[in-house]
Amino acid sequence: MVDGDPLPPFGPLLRRSRLAAGLTQTELAAASGLSVRAISDMERGRTGRPQRRSVELLAGALAGGGGAAARGLVEAARAAGLTPEPGVPGDGAPACELPPDIPDFTAREHAVRRLAAALAAVGRRAAGTAPSGHGLTLIGGHPGAGKTALAVHAAHLSRSRFPDGQFFVELAPAGRPVHRPDDVVRRLLQSLGAAPDAGGGSLEEASARLRAVLARKRVLIVLDDAVSEGQIRCARPAVGESAVIATCRRRLSALAGAECIEVPVFGPEESLAFLARMLGEERIRAERADAARVARWCGHLPLALRIVGCRLLARPHWTMRTLVDEVLHDPRTRLRELRSGDLTVGAAMAAAFGVLDEQTRAALRRLAAERTPGFSPRSAAVTLGCSVARAHRIVGDLIDGHLVEVLEGPRPGDPYCVIPPVVHLFATGAAEPAGTGPVQRVV
């Protein structure tokens, strides 16, 4: 082709470039991460306006056969009136779909260091200088403990390690059904510019395509609020330098080789530091005793503390004493008061209850109604009128759901469990927590 000559249409140019590189459609599909059908449709002109990211992937795969062919492909696409697709990077810029970082992120230094180390190790594993693994880190903890905030904060800190993009998938979006594994794979393939095959295909085939794309890239994926291993397993890289951080509504123990980080509630001083970041250190110093009581009533739960801070910022005439004396003083109404805008502790608790079966939900409500500070599986069996074996299963489900705190019991193998304050409020105040939307959607 002579400089200045008009470029042929995109489809014929793609075919010519592929043949010049000595590639079959199948080989180009494997090199680009696109499907054979997508490449065939583009070459035949069935795809009127290919996505910009698809063109970039094709150009990158063809670059080894000569830079001119790759540049010509991009120029032909521009001549065809190619415009950026929503969420797809243009001009080679990596996509970042992460939510904004939390400006008042507080504490969690140890967890942040562990996450940073796990993400840094991905590149060393690919180079053979670190133990083998699969770039997967799971974050668990009580509902409202700040699992998503930690994942997003750590992802932002490590963006430079993943220059091919950082992607975020909400696995259990409010008001919508929980995403199935095939939904997750389709969403990620689209974000990566490798649109799923229009003709469908099995989950295994789609997951294999996703793994092939991830193997050639350095991508960070954050999967938020997983309820099953399948939602994570389908997106897990097999080799290469991509990584996944997944926050989990319940303990997911069947994902071998994953790094697991448990996020506890704040300690008393961390709670005050968090409120100080939101409201100002001078105010917390002046109202320290009342602030400490509010934090204790919130169970030192980050979500509850954030709601308290938001309500105080929205009502400058309120003081901590107002919360203590007039707003949060009654345990029977405290949970209803822990809401601000679309932030609500009750919804987080309902979602956590939703992963339990009805018998386990009823058991937790019965155990919460007892006036004892805690229980073991043996004492729970007495309270529930069931066998010790059945009580062990119930307690295990509550532990996996992050709805009880586990302390060391007096007998080996017989853990002592305590229901956290806010979970206790929900369990005793919501006679039918499964009757609301969030729980029904999960179940």
Short mmCIF file of C-alpha atoms in Angstrom, two decimals:
data_model
loop_
_atom_site.label_atom_id
_atom_site.label_comp_id
_atom_site.label_asym_id
_atom_site.label_seq_id
_atom_site.Cartn_x
_atom_site.Cartn_y
_atom_site.Cartn_z
CA MET A 1 0.00 0.00 0.00
CA VAL A 2 1.41 3.44 -0.97
CA ASP A 3 1.24 6.30 1.54
CA GLY A 4 -1.72 8.48 0.71
CA ASP A 5 -3.75 5.67 -0.87
CA PRO A 6 -7.19 5.22 0.70
CA LEU A 7 -7.38 2.45 3.23
CA PRO A 8 -9.53 -0.56 2.36
CA PRO A 9 -12.56 -1.22 4.60
CA PHE A 10 -11.79 -2.57 8.05
CA GLY A 11 -12.91 -6.17 7.40
CA PRO A 12 -10.77 -6.85 4.32
CA LEU A 13 -7.80 -5.09 5.94
CA LEU A 14 -8.13 -7.28 9.03
CA ARG A 15 -8.15 -10.41 6.87
CA ARG A 16 -5.15 -9.19 4.84
CA SER A 17 -3.21 -8.33 7.99
CA ARG A 18 -3.99 -11.70 9.56
CA LEU A 19 -2.86 -13.62 6.48
CA ALA A 20 0.28 -11.48 6.19
CA ALA A 21 1.10 -12.43 9.78
CA GLY A 22 0.60 -16.11 8.88
CA LEU A 23 -2.24 -16.58 11.37
CA THR A 24 -5.47 -18.53 11.12
CA GLN A 25 -8.62 -17.07 12.65
CA THR A 26 -8.26 -19.54 15.51
CA GLU A 27 -4.66 -18.48 16.14
CA LEU A 28 -5.58 -14.79 16.04
CA ALA A 29 -8.44 -15.45 18.44
CA ALA A 30 -6.07 -17.14 20.88
CA ALA A 31 -3.54 -14.30 20.58
CA SER A 32 -6.09 -11.48 20.98
CA GLY A 33 -8.58 -12.98 23.41
CA LEU A 34 -11.46 -12.41 20.99
CA SER A 35 -13.67 -15.24 19.77
CA VAL A 36 -13.29 -16.87 16.35
CA ARG A 37 -16.85 -15.85 15.56
CA ALA A 38 -16.16 -12.20 16.41
CA ILE A 39 -13.09 -12.16 14.12
CA SER A 40 -15.00 -13.90 11.34
CA ASP A 41 -17.88 -11.41 11.61
CA MET A 42 -15.46 -8.47 11.44
CA GLU A 43 -13.65 -9.85 8.40
CA ARG A 44 -16.96 -10.45 6.58
CA GLY A 45 -18.22 -6.96 7.42
CA ARG A 46 -21.00 -8.23 9.68
CA THR A 47 -19.73 -6.05 12.53
CA GLY A 48 -20.41 -2.51 11.43
CA ARG A 49 -18.45 -0.69 14.12
CA PRO A 50 -16.06 -2.87 16.12
CA GLN A 51 -15.33 -1.82 19.67
CA ARG A 52 -12.20 0.25 20.11
CA ARG A 53 -10.83 -2.23 22.64
CA SER A 54 -11.36 -5.09 20.19
CA VAL A 55 -9.31 -3.20 17.61
CA GLU A 56 -6.57 -2.58 20.16
CA LEU A 57 -6.44 -6.28 21.05
CA LEU A 58 -6.25 -7.26 17.39
CA ALA A 59 -3.57 -4.67 16.68
CA GLY A 60 -1.55 -5.91 19.63
CA ALA A 61 -1.82 -9.51 18.44
CA LEU A 62 -0.76 -8.51 14.90
CA ALA A 63 2.09 -6.23 16.00
CA GLY A 64 4.55 -9.12 15.88
CA GLY A 65 3.96 -9.40 12.15
CA GLY A 66 4.89 -5.78 11.53
CA GLY A 67 3.97 -2.45 13.09
CA ALA A 68 2.59 -1.11 9.80
CA ALA A 69 -0.14 -3.75 9.72
CA ALA A 70 -1.19 -2.96 13.27
CA ARG A 71 -1.18 0.80 12.63
CA GLY A 72 -3.14 0.34 9.42
CA LEU A 73 -5.76 -1.64 11.28
CA VAL A 74 -6.25 1.14 13.83
CA GLU A 75 -6.36 3.79 11.10
CA ALA A 76 -8.96 1.81 9.17
CA ALA A 77 -11.09 1.56 12.30
CA ARG A 78 -10.86 5.31 12.84
CA ALA A 79 -11.77 5.94 9.22
CA ALA A 80 -14.85 3.80 9.79
CA GLY A 81 -15.96 6.21 12.51
CA LEU A 82 -14.95 4.14 15.51
CA THR A 83 -15.88 5.78 18.81
CA PRO A 84 -14.97 4.66 22.32
CA GLU A 85 -17.40 2.32 23.99
CA PRO A 86 -18.54 3.04 27.57
CA GLY A 87 -16.05 1.65 30.04
CA VAL A 88 -13.53 0.76 27.33
CA PRO A 89 -10.20 2.63 27.38
CA GLY A 90 -9.23 4.70 24.39
CA ASP A 91 -5.81 5.49 22.98
CA GLY A 92 -4.26 2.59 24.88
CA ALA A 93 -5.14 3.94 28.34
CA PRO A 94 -5.80 1.18 30.89
CA ALA A 95 -9.34 0.92 32.20
CA CYS A 96 -9.99 1.62 35.87
CA GLU A 97 -13.46 0.58 37.02
CA LEU A 98 -12.67 0.78 40.73
CA PRO A 99 -14.97 2.86 42.92
CA PRO A 100 -13.33 5.98 44.38
CA ASP A 101 -10.93 5.37 47.23
CA ILE A 102 -12.12 6.21 50.75
CA PRO A 103 -10.61 9.60 51.71
CA ASP A 104 -10.97 8.97 55.46
CA PHE A 105 -9.78 5.35 55.37
CA THR A 106 -8.58 4.55 58.89
CA ALA A 107 -6.60 1.78 60.58
CA ARG A 108 -6.28 -1.63 58.87
CA GLU A 109 -2.53 -1.12 58.44
CA HIS A 110 -1.76 -4.81 58.94
CA ALA A 111 -4.44 -5.93 56.46
CA VAL A 112 -3.29 -3.35 53.90
CA ARG A 113 0.30 -4.59 54.20
CA ARG A 114 -0.83 -8.21 53.74
CA LEU A 115 -2.86 -7.32 50.67
CA ALA A 116 0.00 -5.30 49.20
CA ALA A 117 2.40 -8.19 49.79
CA ALA A 118 0.00 -10.68 48.20
CA LEU A 119 -0.41 -8.49 45.10
CA ALA A 120 3.34 -7.86 44.86
CA ALA A 121 3.97 -11.61 45.01
CA VAL A 122 1.91 -12.19 41.85
CA GLY A 123 4.66 -10.78 39.64
CA ARG A 124 7.36 -12.69 41.51
CA ARG A 125 5.43 -15.95 41.08
CA ALA A 126 5.17 -15.34 37.34
CA ALA A 127 8.94 -14.80 37.25
CA GLY A 128 9.52 -17.96 39.29
CA THR A 129 10.98 -16.11 42.29
CA ALA A 130 8.12 -16.75 44.73
CA PRO A 131 6.09 -19.81 45.76
CA SER A 132 3.44 -20.92 43.32
CA GLY A 133 -0.07 -19.58 43.74
CA HIS A 134 -2.95 -18.23 41.75
CA GLY A 135 -3.17 -14.54 42.65
CA LEU A 136 -6.33 -14.83 44.75
CA THR A 137 -6.94 -13.02 48.04
CA LEU A 138 -10.18 -13.45 50.00
CA ILE A 139 -11.39 -10.83 52.49
CA GLY A 140 -13.90 -11.90 55.13
CA GLY A 141 -15.42 -10.32 58.21
CA HIS A 142 -18.60 -9.25 59.96
CA PRO A 143 -21.26 -7.49 57.85
CA GLY A 144 -20.40 -3.80 57.85
CA ALA A 145 -16.78 -4.37 58.91
CA GLY A 146 -15.39 -2.52 55.88
CA LYS A 147 -14.37 -5.40 53.62
CA THR A 148 -15.18 -3.50 50.42
CA ALA A 149 -13.46 -0.34 51.65
CA LEU A 150 -10.30 -2.34 52.37
CA ALA A 151 -10.36 -4.07 48.98
CA VAL A 152 -10.87 -0.82 47.07
CA HIS A 153 -8.22 1.02 49.10
CA ALA A 154 -5.64 -1.73 48.54
CA ALA A 155 -6.52 -1.94 44.85
CA HIS A 156 -5.93 1.79 44.38
CA LEU A 157 -2.58 1.54 46.16
CA SER A 158 -1.50 -1.25 43.78
CA ARG A 159 -2.83 0.17 40.49
CA SER A 160 0.66 0.67 39.06
CA ARG A 161 1.35 -3.07 39.35
CA PHE A 162 -1.54 -3.81 36.98
CA PRO A 163 -1.10 -1.53 33.97
CA ASP A 164 -3.63 -3.38 31.79
CA GLY A 165 -6.58 -2.36 33.94
CA GLN A 166 -8.36 -2.64 37.26
CA PHE A 167 -11.91 -3.98 37.22
CA PHE A 168 -14.68 -4.10 39.83
CA VAL A 169 -17.66 -6.46 39.78
CA GLU A 170 -20.47 -6.17 42.34
CA LEU A 171 -21.61 -9.76 42.73
CA ALA A 172 -24.74 -9.12 44.80
CA PRO A 173 -26.02 -5.67 43.75
CA ALA A 174 -28.77 -4.16 45.88
CA GLY A 175 -32.21 -4.64 44.39
CA ARG A 176 -31.05 -7.16 41.78
CA PRO A 177 -30.42 -10.91 41.70
CA VAL A 178 -27.04 -12.27 42.71
CA HIS A 179 -24.74 -12.63 39.69
CA ARG A 180 -24.26 -16.17 38.45
CA PRO A 181 -20.73 -17.30 37.45
CA ASP A 182 -21.55 -16.94 33.74
CA ASP A 183 -22.68 -13.34 34.40
CA VAL A 184 -19.32 -12.65 36.05
CA VAL A 185 -17.31 -14.10 33.15
CA ARG A 186 -19.38 -12.23 30.55
CA ARG A 187 -18.98 -8.96 32.42
CA LEU A 188 -15.19 -9.34 32.69
CA LEU A 189 -14.76 -10.37 29.06
CA GLN A 190 -16.67 -7.26 28.00
CA SER A 191 -14.54 -5.04 30.25
CA LEU A 192 -11.41 -6.58 28.76
CA GLY A 193 -12.65 -5.93 25.23
CA ALA A 194 -13.14 -9.62 24.48
CA ALA A 195 -16.90 -9.66 24.07
CA PRO A 196 -18.51 -13.06 24.73
CA ASP A 197 -19.35 -15.21 21.74
CA ALA A 198 -22.75 -14.10 20.42
CA GLY A 199 -23.63 -17.74 19.90
CA GLY A 200 -23.35 -18.49 23.60
CA GLY A 201 -21.24 -21.38 24.84
CA SER A 202 -20.70 -23.14 28.12
CA LEU A 203 -19.40 -21.54 31.30
CA GLU A 204 -16.28 -23.70 31.04
CA GLU A 205 -15.53 -22.40 27.53
CA ALA A 206 -16.10 -18.78 28.54
CA SER A 207 -13.94 -19.18 31.66
CA ALA A 208 -11.17 -20.71 29.55
CA ARG A 209 -11.31 -17.68 27.24
CA LEU A 210 -11.12 -15.36 30.22
CA ARG A 211 -8.12 -17.23 31.63
CA ALA A 212 -6.41 -17.01 28.25
CA VAL A 213 -6.89 -13.23 28.21
CA LEU A 214 -5.73 -12.81 31.81
CA ALA A 215 -2.64 -14.95 31.19
CA ARG A 216 -1.33 -12.35 28.73
CA LYS A 217 -2.14 -9.30 30.84
CA ARG A 218 -1.47 -7.69 34.19
CA VAL A 219 -4.99 -7.04 35.40
CA LEU A 220 -6.45 -6.60 38.89
CA ILE A 221 -10.03 -7.76 39.46
CA VAL A 222 -12.03 -6.91 42.58
CA LEU A 223 -15.05 -9.18 43.12
CA ASP A 224 -17.31 -7.68 45.78
CA ASP A 225 -19.67 -9.56 48.11
CA ALA A 226 -19.24 -13.14 46.91
CA VAL A 227 -21.72 -15.67 48.24
CA SER A 228 -20.33 -18.78 46.55
CA GLU A 229 -17.03 -20.24 45.42
CA GLY A 230 -18.31 -20.48 41.85
CA GLN A 231 -18.56 -16.70 41.51
CA ILE A 232 -14.82 -16.48 42.20
CA ARG A 233 -13.52 -19.69 40.66
CA CYS A 234 -14.80 -18.75 37.20
CA ALA A 235 -12.68 -15.56 37.20
CA ARG A 236 -9.55 -16.92 38.86
CA PRO A 237 -6.34 -16.60 36.79
CA ALA A 238 -4.42 -19.82 36.25
CA VAL A 239 -1.04 -18.37 35.26
CA GLY A 240 0.49 -14.98 34.58
CA GLU A 241 0.50 -11.71 36.47
CA SER A 242 -3.20 -10.96 36.93
CA ALA A 243 -4.76 -11.04 40.41
CA VAL A 244 -8.16 -11.20 42.09
CA ILE A 245 -9.31 -9.70 45.39
CA ALA A 246 -12.69 -11.02 46.52
CA THR A 247 -14.73 -9.83 49.48
CA CYS A 248 -16.90 -12.63 50.86
CA ARG A 249 -20.26 -12.55 52.60
CA ARG A 250 -19.46 -15.96 54.09
CA ARG A 251 -16.32 -18.01 54.60
CA LEU A 252 -15.47 -19.75 51.30
CA SER A 253 -13.16 -22.60 52.20
CA ALA A 254 -13.16 -24.59 48.95
CA LEU A 255 -10.84 -22.21 47.06
CA ALA A 256 -7.49 -23.91 47.50
CA GLY A 257 -4.37 -21.78 47.69
CA ALA A 258 -6.15 -18.49 48.34
CA GLU A 259 -4.71 -15.93 50.74
CA CYS A 260 -7.38 -15.27 53.42
CA ILE A 261 -7.63 -12.02 55.38
CA GLU A 262 -10.18 -11.58 58.17
CA VAL A 263 -11.32 -8.01 58.87
CA PRO A 264 -12.32 -7.50 62.52
CA VAL A 265 -14.39 -4.65 63.87
CA PHE A 266 -12.46 -1.63 65.11
CA GLY A 267 -10.94 -1.49 68.55
CA PRO A 268 -12.08 1.34 70.88
CA GLU A 269 -9.21 3.67 69.94
CA GLU A 270 -9.60 2.89 66.23
CA SER A 271 -13.29 3.78 66.48
CA LEU A 272 -12.47 7.17 67.98
CA ALA A 273 -9.77 7.76 65.36
CA PHE A 274 -12.28 6.95 62.63
CA LEU A 275 -14.82 9.42 64.04
CA ALA A 276 -12.06 12.01 64.38
CA ARG A 277 -11.19 11.64 60.69
CA MET A 278 -14.83 12.34 59.83
CA LEU A 279 -15.74 14.96 62.43
CA GLY A 280 -12.44 16.51 63.48
CA GLU A 281 -10.05 15.63 66.27
CA GLU A 282 -10.98 18.66 68.38
CA ARG A 283 -14.63 17.65 68.51
CA ILE A 284 -13.86 14.07 69.52
CA ARG A 285 -11.43 15.25 72.22
CA ALA A 286 -14.11 17.53 73.63
CA GLU A 287 -16.78 14.79 73.61
CA ARG A 288 -14.55 11.77 74.14
CA ALA A 289 -16.64 9.99 76.80
CA ASP A 290 -19.87 10.29 74.81
CA ALA A 291 -18.09 9.36 71.58
CA ALA A 292 -16.72 6.24 73.25
CA ARG A 293 -20.20 5.26 74.40
CA VAL A 294 -21.64 5.77 70.90
CA ALA A 295 -18.83 3.66 69.44
CA ARG A 296 -19.56 0.91 71.96
CA TRP A 297 -23.28 0.98 71.14
CA CYS A 298 -22.31 0.67 67.46
CA GLY A 299 -20.32 -2.44 68.29
CA HIS A 300 -17.25 -0.64 66.87
CA LEU A 301 -18.63 -1.58 63.46
CA PRO A 302 -17.16 0.71 60.75
CA LEU A 303 -20.43 0.96 58.79
CA ALA A 304 -22.38 1.96 61.89
CA LEU A 305 -19.72 4.50 62.85
CA ARG A 306 -19.75 5.99 59.35
CA ILE A 307 -23.52 6.37 59.56
CA VAL A 308 -23.19 8.11 62.93
CA GLY A 309 -20.60 10.47 61.45
CA CYS A 310 -22.80 11.21 58.43
CA ARG A 311 -25.78 12.01 60.65
CA LEU A 312 -23.72 14.35 62.82
CA LEU A 313 -22.33 16.13 59.75
CA ALA A 314 -25.87 16.53 58.38
CA ARG A 315 -27.09 18.00 61.70
CA PRO A 316 -24.43 20.41 62.97
CA HIS A 317 -26.60 21.32 65.98
CA TRP A 318 -26.40 17.74 67.28
CA THR A 319 -23.74 16.69 69.75
CA MET A 320 -22.54 13.26 70.82
CA ARG A 321 -24.68 13.81 73.91
CA THR A 322 -27.71 14.16 71.62
CA LEU A 323 -26.98 10.71 70.23
CA VAL A 324 -26.44 9.25 73.69
CA ASP A 325 -29.52 10.75 75.35
CA GLU A 326 -32.08 11.03 72.56
CA VAL A 327 -31.23 8.97 69.46
CA LEU A 328 -29.36 5.76 70.25
CA HIS A 329 -30.23 5.26 73.91
CA ASP A 330 -33.02 2.70 73.31
CA PRO A 331 -31.72 -0.69 72.07
CA ARG A 332 -35.19 -1.44 70.65
CA THR A 333 -34.95 1.42 68.13
CA ARG A 334 -31.17 1.74 67.79
CA LEU A 335 -30.93 -0.32 64.62
CA ARG A 336 -33.56 1.85 62.90
CA GLU A 337 -31.51 4.94 63.76
CA LEU A 338 -28.35 3.49 62.21
CA ARG A 339 -29.17 4.70 58.72
CA SER A 340 -28.19 7.75 56.67
CA GLY A 341 -29.26 8.16 53.07
CA ASP A 342 -28.71 4.83 51.35
CA LEU A 343 -26.37 3.61 54.11
CA THR A 344 -28.14 1.27 56.52
CA VAL A 345 -26.83 -1.29 58.94
CA GLY A 346 -30.08 -3.23 58.74
CA ALA A 347 -29.60 -3.99 55.03
CA ALA A 348 -26.08 -5.30 55.66
CA MET A 349 -27.39 -7.53 58.43
CA ALA A 350 -30.31 -8.76 56.31
CA ALA A 351 -27.92 -9.70 53.51
CA ALA A 352 -25.74 -11.64 55.96
CA PHE A 353 -28.79 -13.42 57.40
CA GLY A 354 -29.85 -14.23 53.85
CA VAL A 355 -27.05 -16.74 53.29
CA LEU A 356 -28.35 -18.82 56.22
CA ASP A 357 -31.11 -21.37 55.89
CA GLU A 358 -34.30 -20.66 57.82
CA GLN A 359 -33.48 -23.15 60.59
CA THR A 360 -30.13 -21.49 61.25
CA ARG A 361 -31.72 -18.03 61.22
CA ALA A 362 -34.28 -19.22 63.76
CA ALA A 363 -31.51 -20.75 65.87
CA LEU A 364 -29.57 -17.48 65.91
CA ARG A 365 -32.68 -15.56 66.99
CA ARG A 366 -33.26 -18.11 69.77
CA LEU A 367 -29.64 -17.92 70.95
CA ALA A 368 -29.74 -14.11 70.86
CA ALA A 369 -32.85 -14.11 73.05
CA GLU A 370 -30.93 -15.84 75.86
CA ARG A 371 -29.55 -13.58 78.57
CA THR A 372 -26.19 -15.33 78.63
CA PRO A 373 -23.06 -13.59 77.30
CA GLY A 374 -22.24 -16.40 74.87
CA PHE A 375 -22.57 -20.07 74.07
CA SER A 376 -20.68 -23.17 73.04
CA PRO A 377 -22.04 -25.88 70.74
CA ARG A 378 -22.86 -27.95 73.83
CA SER A 379 -24.78 -25.18 75.57
CA ALA A 380 -26.42 -24.23 72.25
CA ALA A 381 -27.69 -27.80 71.94
CA VAL A 382 -29.46 -27.41 75.30
CA THR A 383 -30.95 -24.03 74.34
CA LEU A 384 -32.11 -25.24 70.93
CA GLY A 385 -33.23 -28.68 72.08
CA CYS A 386 -31.18 -30.45 69.44
CA SER A 387 -28.27 -32.88 69.33
CA VAL A 388 -24.72 -31.67 69.91
CA ALA A 389 -23.86 -32.72 66.36
CA ARG A 390 -26.67 -30.54 65.00
CA ALA A 391 -25.57 -27.66 67.24
CA HIS A 392 -22.02 -27.95 65.88
CA ARG A 393 -23.40 -27.60 62.34
CA ILE A 394 -25.47 -24.55 63.30
CA VAL A 395 -22.58 -22.88 65.10
CA GLY A 396 -20.31 -23.68 62.15
CA ASP A 397 -22.74 -21.96 59.76
CA LEU A 398 -22.83 -18.90 62.03
CA ILE A 399 -19.03 -18.80 62.16
CA ASP A 400 -18.80 -19.14 58.37
CA GLY A 401 -21.35 -16.33 58.00
CA HIS A 402 -19.27 -14.02 60.25
CA LEU A 403 -22.28 -13.60 62.55
CA VAL A 404 -20.55 -14.64 65.79
CA GLU A 405 -17.18 -13.93 67.35
CA VAL A 406 -15.22 -17.04 68.31
CA LEU A 407 -13.32 -17.05 71.59
CA GLU A 408 -11.21 -19.84 72.97
CA GLY A 409 -13.43 -22.15 74.98
CA PRO A 410 -12.57 -24.08 78.14
CA ARG A 411 -12.69 -27.38 76.24
CA PRO A 412 -10.61 -28.17 73.13
CA GLY A 413 -12.83 -28.39 70.06
CA ASP A 414 -15.71 -26.66 71.86
CA PRO A 415 -15.43 -22.97 70.87
CA TYR A 416 -17.14 -20.25 72.87
CA CYS A 417 -19.14 -17.87 70.67
CA VAL A 418 -20.38 -14.35 71.33
CA ILE A 419 -22.96 -12.56 69.18
CA PRO A 420 -21.68 -9.07 68.23
CA PRO A 421 -23.83 -6.17 69.51
CA VAL A 422 -25.29 -5.05 66.17
CA VAL A 423 -25.95 -8.63 65.04
CA HIS A 424 -27.67 -9.13 68.40
CA LEU A 425 -29.87 -6.07 67.80
CA PHE A 426 -30.91 -7.39 64.40
CA ALA A 427 -31.51 -10.94 65.61
CA THR A 428 -33.67 -9.86 68.54
CA GLY A 429 -35.43 -6.97 66.81
CA ALA A 430 -36.25 -8.58 63.45
CA ALA A 431 -38.66 -11.41 64.09
CA GLU A 432 -38.81 -12.19 60.38
CA PRO A 433 -35.62 -10.80 58.78
CA ALA A 434 -36.10 -13.10 55.79
CA GLY A 435 -39.32 -11.31 54.89
CA THR A 436 -37.56 -8.25 53.47
CA GLY A 437 -36.24 -7.80 49.98
CA PRO A 438 -32.48 -8.21 50.44
CA VAL A 439 -32.77 -11.56 52.19
CA GLN A 440 -35.33 -12.98 49.76
CA ARG A 441 -33.13 -12.02 46.81
CA VAL A 442 -30.15 -13.83 48.23
CA VAL A 443 -32.11 -16.92 49.23
#
